[in-house]
């Protein structure tokens, strides 16, 4: 059972990190970013190219993934989402734009990096073995990095000036504007930050699970699942959703093994019941 | 000012006319060169995007490489006419609905011979279209119903898992002392049907099957939770039924990191680079059905095909050792019976007696097989190469043949 819990905690940490960027963009702009998974994939391929192909240090590759995606996110916000939000009164316009962006990024990634699964050398070799738990050191490292990044992100949102401005935006866009918050600037920073998180987690996990051009869609769906559990637009909710999903997956795959592949069936059934009772998720309210 | 503008306009007009004339001359030259040969369109309907994209992409790239090569050397003579080959492709995204749309598209274009689809449900879905529109297709899918009468338009393009599986298990039982086997498959039709036939074959050989219902979602990225309970059963052999090339290294790595020291095998073709990048030395010893070629049995023509493929696409895929064959079988059968070029019934008649030298394997023969498995010749004969992965490359364990 200890192994199952360790697996769940590790999965939860990586899931939470994936969901953070998605929920941030939703909170700031009310945009369901369907391209979140594709941003993760792009981040993974940047790290693959720099660390796996050019053989530069992993940390540099990870920074490049973050910076590349931050730029992509900022450009997307400035030239696509901002324009559509300004011109369209219908909320689904941004959803359609996000879906189109996802397909576009899918095609770009396929063209640039090909169809194959790609992986990089392990960042740390070796496996921690005890009587009850077996955990490779690289997973332990990635789990710790994920938790440190989540903590850093929360501190940034809580205490930094841009963090406070973004929280204000998420609470009430018009009030924030009246209080002197530069809405456009912080929307762009928020979108870039969300995309950067997707890129970094993609880069981080390429060392464990590799990356291929077709995984963007499923990753987006899983991220939405976590956000729905925790409550859309709430950072704490995304983290809780990530850990809950990770733990449910790990426990379900062991406990329900005898009944076939019903783990996700059970998870979805529970989610439906849960959402009918708490449609806003666990912490479903804006920040503040 | 006015005359300057007129001058500029007439200069621009002259330049445009010149460019159009040059294009016309160039196009005329091209048309006159191509006018000598007729065009033979061969279709492809299969998956070239998503996690299983490597399967279809290796098909398309093999077909395009071979078609370019044929066209470059003057085309192929079928009967009294010489043809250039044009490959028409359709990505079905592993979706049966799109596969049907793809096959409909091929029919609309008047295409009689199609390679693909790559998976079971896609191949089953296109059957009514292929049969009603008179198309012969070469799926990489294993359901016997596609190849057993009354079905007659599908020709299996590779060795099926129920043909390779028993051979692999027998080899491992006799040579590596395997007694306990565990199966794991993705929760979708192809891997599940491959798992079921693998389980049956293992039981028939007297092996103890310790896990036969374990599955994983196709979009799984971390296989540690899935494999944890199976590893506790301590099998001698872990079979990754129908595993996609993208998932194989992840499964191998997760199993090894959980301390598994037994053998791991798959009956689907894999990619050496993907295994090396994803699992590194942890993939050493992994057994799979390789592409239908090894350095020992390869002809110079196969070597040239690989060179051309690498020049065109940058990186070779071991699966293309098998995927190169479908187009070759279509062309050689048409050469044997030119009437089949627009009459698939003629093609079917020829399949029963067709035989030609295998240009890709030493001492090999191109012929249709499948009598034992399907009761009729609805399978291309390709060498069944079982390989073991070692230090970034596949090494041949043994080479077999299907009758």
mmCIF file of N, CA and C in Angstrom, chain B residues 113-157:
data_model
loop_
_atom_site.group_PDB
_atom_site.id
_atom_site.type_symbol
_atom_site.label_atom_id
_atom_site.label_comp_id
_atom_site.label_asym_id
_atom_site.label_seq_id
_atom_site.Cartn_x
_atom_site.Cartn_y
_atom_site.Cartn_z
ATOM 1 N N UNK B 113 -6.476 0.288 -55.343
ATOM 2 C CA UNK B 113 -5.594 -0.398 -54.388
ATOM 3 C C UNK B 113 -5.169 0.578 -53.289
ATOM 4 N N UNK B 114 -5.449 0.164 -52.067
ATOM 5 C CA UNK B 114 -5.209 1.043 -50.929
ATOM 6 C C UNK B 114 -4.405 0.289 -49.875
ATOM 7 N N UNK B 115 -3.418 0.947 -49.314
ATOM 8 C CA UNK B 115 -2.659 0.388 -48.198
ATOM 9 C C UNK B 115 -3.258 0.954 -46.903
ATOM 10 N N UNK B 116 -3.444 0.093 -45.885
ATOM 11 C CA UNK B 116 -4.051 0.508 -44.627
ATOM 12 C C UNK B 116 -5.469 -0.021 -44.526
ATOM 13 N N UNK B 117 -6.173 0.307 -43.459
ATOM 14 C CA UNK B 117 -5.776 1.049 -42.267
ATOM 15 C C UNK B 117 -4.800 0.276 -41.360
ATOM 16 N N UNK B 118 -4.352 0.989 -40.307
ATOM 17 C CA UNK B 118 -3.334 0.409 -39.439
ATOM 18 C C UNK B 118 -3.886 -0.321 -38.222
ATOM 19 N N UNK B 119 -5.168 -0.144 -37.941
ATOM 20 C CA UNK B 119 -5.699 -0.775 -36.719
ATOM 21 C C UNK B 119 -6.988 -1.540 -37.016
ATOM 22 N N UNK B 120 -7.350 -2.423 -36.054
ATOM 23 C CA UNK B 120 -8.464 -3.357 -36.257
ATOM 24 C C UNK B 120 -9.793 -2.672 -36.573
ATOM 25 N N UNK B 121 -10.190 -1.722 -35.715
ATOM 26 C CA UNK B 121 -11.532 -1.152 -35.916
ATOM 27 C C UNK B 121 -11.606 -0.353 -37.212
ATOM 28 N N UNK B 122 -10.528 0.312 -37.578
ATOM 29 C CA UNK B 122 -10.508 1.045 -38.849
ATOM 30 C C UNK B 122 -10.619 0.092 -40.028
ATOM 31 N N UNK B 123 -9.876 -1.017 -39.955
ATOM 32 C CA UNK B 123 -9.891 -1.992 -41.054
ATOM 33 C C UNK B 123 -11.269 -2.639 -41.184
ATOM 34 N N UNK B 124 -11.897 -2.906 -40.033
ATOM 35 C CA UNK B 124 -13.244 -3.504 -40.080
ATOM 36 C C UNK B 124 -14.252 -2.491 -40.620
ATOM 37 N N UNK B 125 -14.064 -1.226 -40.243
ATOM 38 C CA UNK B 125 -15.029 -0.192 -40.651
ATOM 39 C C UNK B 125 -15.019 0.045 -42.163
ATOM 40 N N UNK B 126 -13.867 -0.056 -42.789
ATOM 41 C CA UNK B 126 -13.792 0.273 -44.220
ATOM 42 C C UNK B 126 -14.207 -0.906 -45.112
ATOM 43 N N UNK B 127 -14.391 -2.070 -44.490
ATOM 44 C CA UNK B 127 -14.689 -3.264 -45.301
ATOM 45 C C UNK B 127 -15.904 -3.069 -46.227
ATOM 46 N N UNK B 128 -17.066 -2.593 -45.718
ATOM 47 C CA UNK B 128 -18.216 -2.443 -46.629
ATOM 48 C C UNK B 128 -17.925 -1.509 -47.806
ATOM 49 N N UNK B 129 -17.191 -0.416 -47.528
ATOM 50 C CA UNK B 129 -16.877 0.537 -48.600
ATOM 51 C C UNK B 129 -15.972 -0.132 -49.635
ATOM 52 N N UNK B 130 -14.938 -0.808 -49.137
ATOM 53 C CA UNK B 130 -13.980 -1.442 -50.048
ATOM 54 C C UNK B 130 -14.679 -2.492 -50.911
ATOM 55 N N UNK B 131 -15.552 -3.263 -50.282
ATOM 56 C CA UNK B 131 -16.213 -4.341 -51.043
ATOM 57 C C UNK B 131 -17.227 -3.784 -52.036
ATOM 58 N N UNK B 132 -17.976 -2.757 -51.626
ATOM 59 C CA UNK B 132 -18.994 -2.220 -52.539
ATOM 60 C C UNK B 132 -18.373 -1.398 -53.676
ATOM 61 N N UNK B 133 -17.232 -0.770 -53.410
ATOM 62 C CA UNK B 133 -16.617 0.085 -54.435
ATOM 63 C C UNK B 133 -15.522 -0.638 -55.227
ATOM 64 N N UNK B 134 -15.282 -1.889 -54.901
ATOM 65 C CA UNK B 134 -14.277 -2.641 -55.644
ATOM 66 C C UNK B 134 -12.866 -2.169 -55.381
ATOM 67 N N UNK B 135 -12.490 -2.161 -54.106
ATOM 68 C CA UNK B 135 -11.131 -1.749 -53.726
ATOM 69 C C UNK B 135 -10.460 -2.900 -52.981
ATOM 70 N N UNK B 136 -9.231 -3.204 -53.354
ATOM 71 C CA UNK B 136 -8.427 -4.148 -52.585
ATOM 72 C C UNK B 136 -7.611 -3.324 -51.598
ATOM 73 N N UNK B 137 -7.655 -3.705 -50.328
ATOM 74 C CA UNK B 137 -6.892 -2.940 -49.342
ATOM 75 C C UNK B 137 -5.999 -3.856 -48.518
ATOM 76 N N UNK B 138 -4.906 -3.271 -48.033
ATOM 77 C CA UNK B 138 -3.866 -4.028 -47.315
ATOM 78 C C UNK B 138 -3.768 -3.517 -45.878
ATOM 79 N N UNK B 139 -4.654 -4.017 -45.001
ATOM 80 C CA UNK B 139 -4.617 -3.525 -43.614
ATOM 81 C C UNK B 139 -3.456 -4.114 -42.820
ATOM 82 N N UNK B 140 -3.117 -3.396 -41.731
ATOM 83 C CA UNK B 140 -2.154 -3.918 -40.754
ATOM 84 C C UNK B 140 -2.958 -4.204 -39.492
ATOM 85 N N UNK B 141 -3.965 -5.030 -39.667
ATOM 86 C CA UNK B 141 -4.923 -5.335 -38.599
ATOM 87 C C UNK B 141 -5.179 -6.834 -38.618
ATOM 88 N N UNK B 142 -5.470 -7.374 -37.434
ATOM 89 C CA UNK B 142 -5.414 -8.825 -37.304
ATOM 90 C C UNK B 142 -6.737 -9.593 -37.272
ATOM 91 N N UNK B 143 -7.919 -8.975 -37.178
ATOM 92 C CA UNK B 143 -9.130 -9.800 -37.078
ATOM 93 C C UNK B 143 -9.249 -10.763 -38.270
ATOM 94 N N UNK B 144 -9.428 -12.036 -37.945
ATOM 95 C CA UNK B 144 -9.456 -13.039 -39.015
ATOM 96 C C UNK B 144 -10.645 -12.842 -39.945
ATOM 97 N N UNK B 145 -11.724 -12.262 -39.404
ATOM 98 C CA UNK B 145 -12.934 -12.097 -40.226
ATOM 99 C C UNK B 145 -12.677 -11.240 -41.472
ATOM 100 N N UNK B 146 -11.634 -10.426 -41.419
ATOM 101 C CA UNK B 146 -11.317 -9.581 -42.581
ATOM 102 C C UNK B 146 -10.741 -10.398 -43.744
ATOM 103 N N UNK B 147 -10.156 -11.542 -43.400
ATOM 104 C CA UNK B 147 -9.402 -12.295 -44.412
ATOM 105 C C UNK B 147 -10.006 -13.661 -44.739
ATOM 106 N N UNK B 148 -10.964 -14.082 -43.889
ATOM 107 C CA UNK B 148 -11.598 -15.387 -44.111
ATOM 108 C C UNK B 148 -12.822 -15.172 -44.996
ATOM 109 N N UNK B 149 -13.072 -16.099 -45.968
ATOM 110 C CA UNK B 149 -14.244 -15.981 -46.834
ATOM 111 C C UNK B 149 -15.510 -15.903 -45.972
ATOM 112 N N UNK B 150 -16.529 -15.145 -46.329
ATOM 113 C CA UNK B 150 -16.718 -14.520 -47.636
ATOM 114 C C UNK B 150 -15.937 -13.228 -47.871
ATOM 115 N N UNK B 151 -15.232 -12.695 -46.831
ATOM 116 C CA UNK B 151 -14.431 -11.501 -47.098
ATOM 117 C C UNK B 151 -13.356 -11.856 -48.126
ATOM 118 N N UNK B 152 -13.090 -10.921 -49.038
ATOM 119 C CA UNK B 152 -12.070 -11.257 -50.027
ATOM 120 C C UNK B 152 -11.270 -10.052 -50.507
ATOM 121 N N UNK B 153 -11.593 -8.855 -50.008
ATOM 122 C CA UNK B 153 -10.898 -7.664 -50.517
ATOM 123 C C UNK B 153 -9.729 -7.208 -49.652
ATOM 124 N N UNK B 154 -9.604 -7.790 -48.453
ATOM 125 C CA UNK B 154 -8.522 -7.368 -47.566
ATOM 126 C C UNK B 154 -7.354 -8.355 -47.652
ATOM 127 N N UNK B 155 -6.137 -7.794 -47.658
ATOM 128 C CA UNK B 155 -4.924 -8.616 -47.700
ATOM 129 C C UNK B 155 -4.029 -8.156 -46.548
ATOM 130 N N UNK B 156 -3.816 -9.022 -45.576
ATOM 131 C CA UNK B 156 -3.010 -8.659 -44.407
ATOM 132 C C UNK B 156 -1.582 -8.292 -44.841
ATOM 133 N N UNK B 157 -1.138 -7.109 -44.415
ATOM 134 C CA UNK B 157 0.147 -6.588 -44.897
ATOM 135 C C UNK B 157 1.341 -6.973 -44.049
#
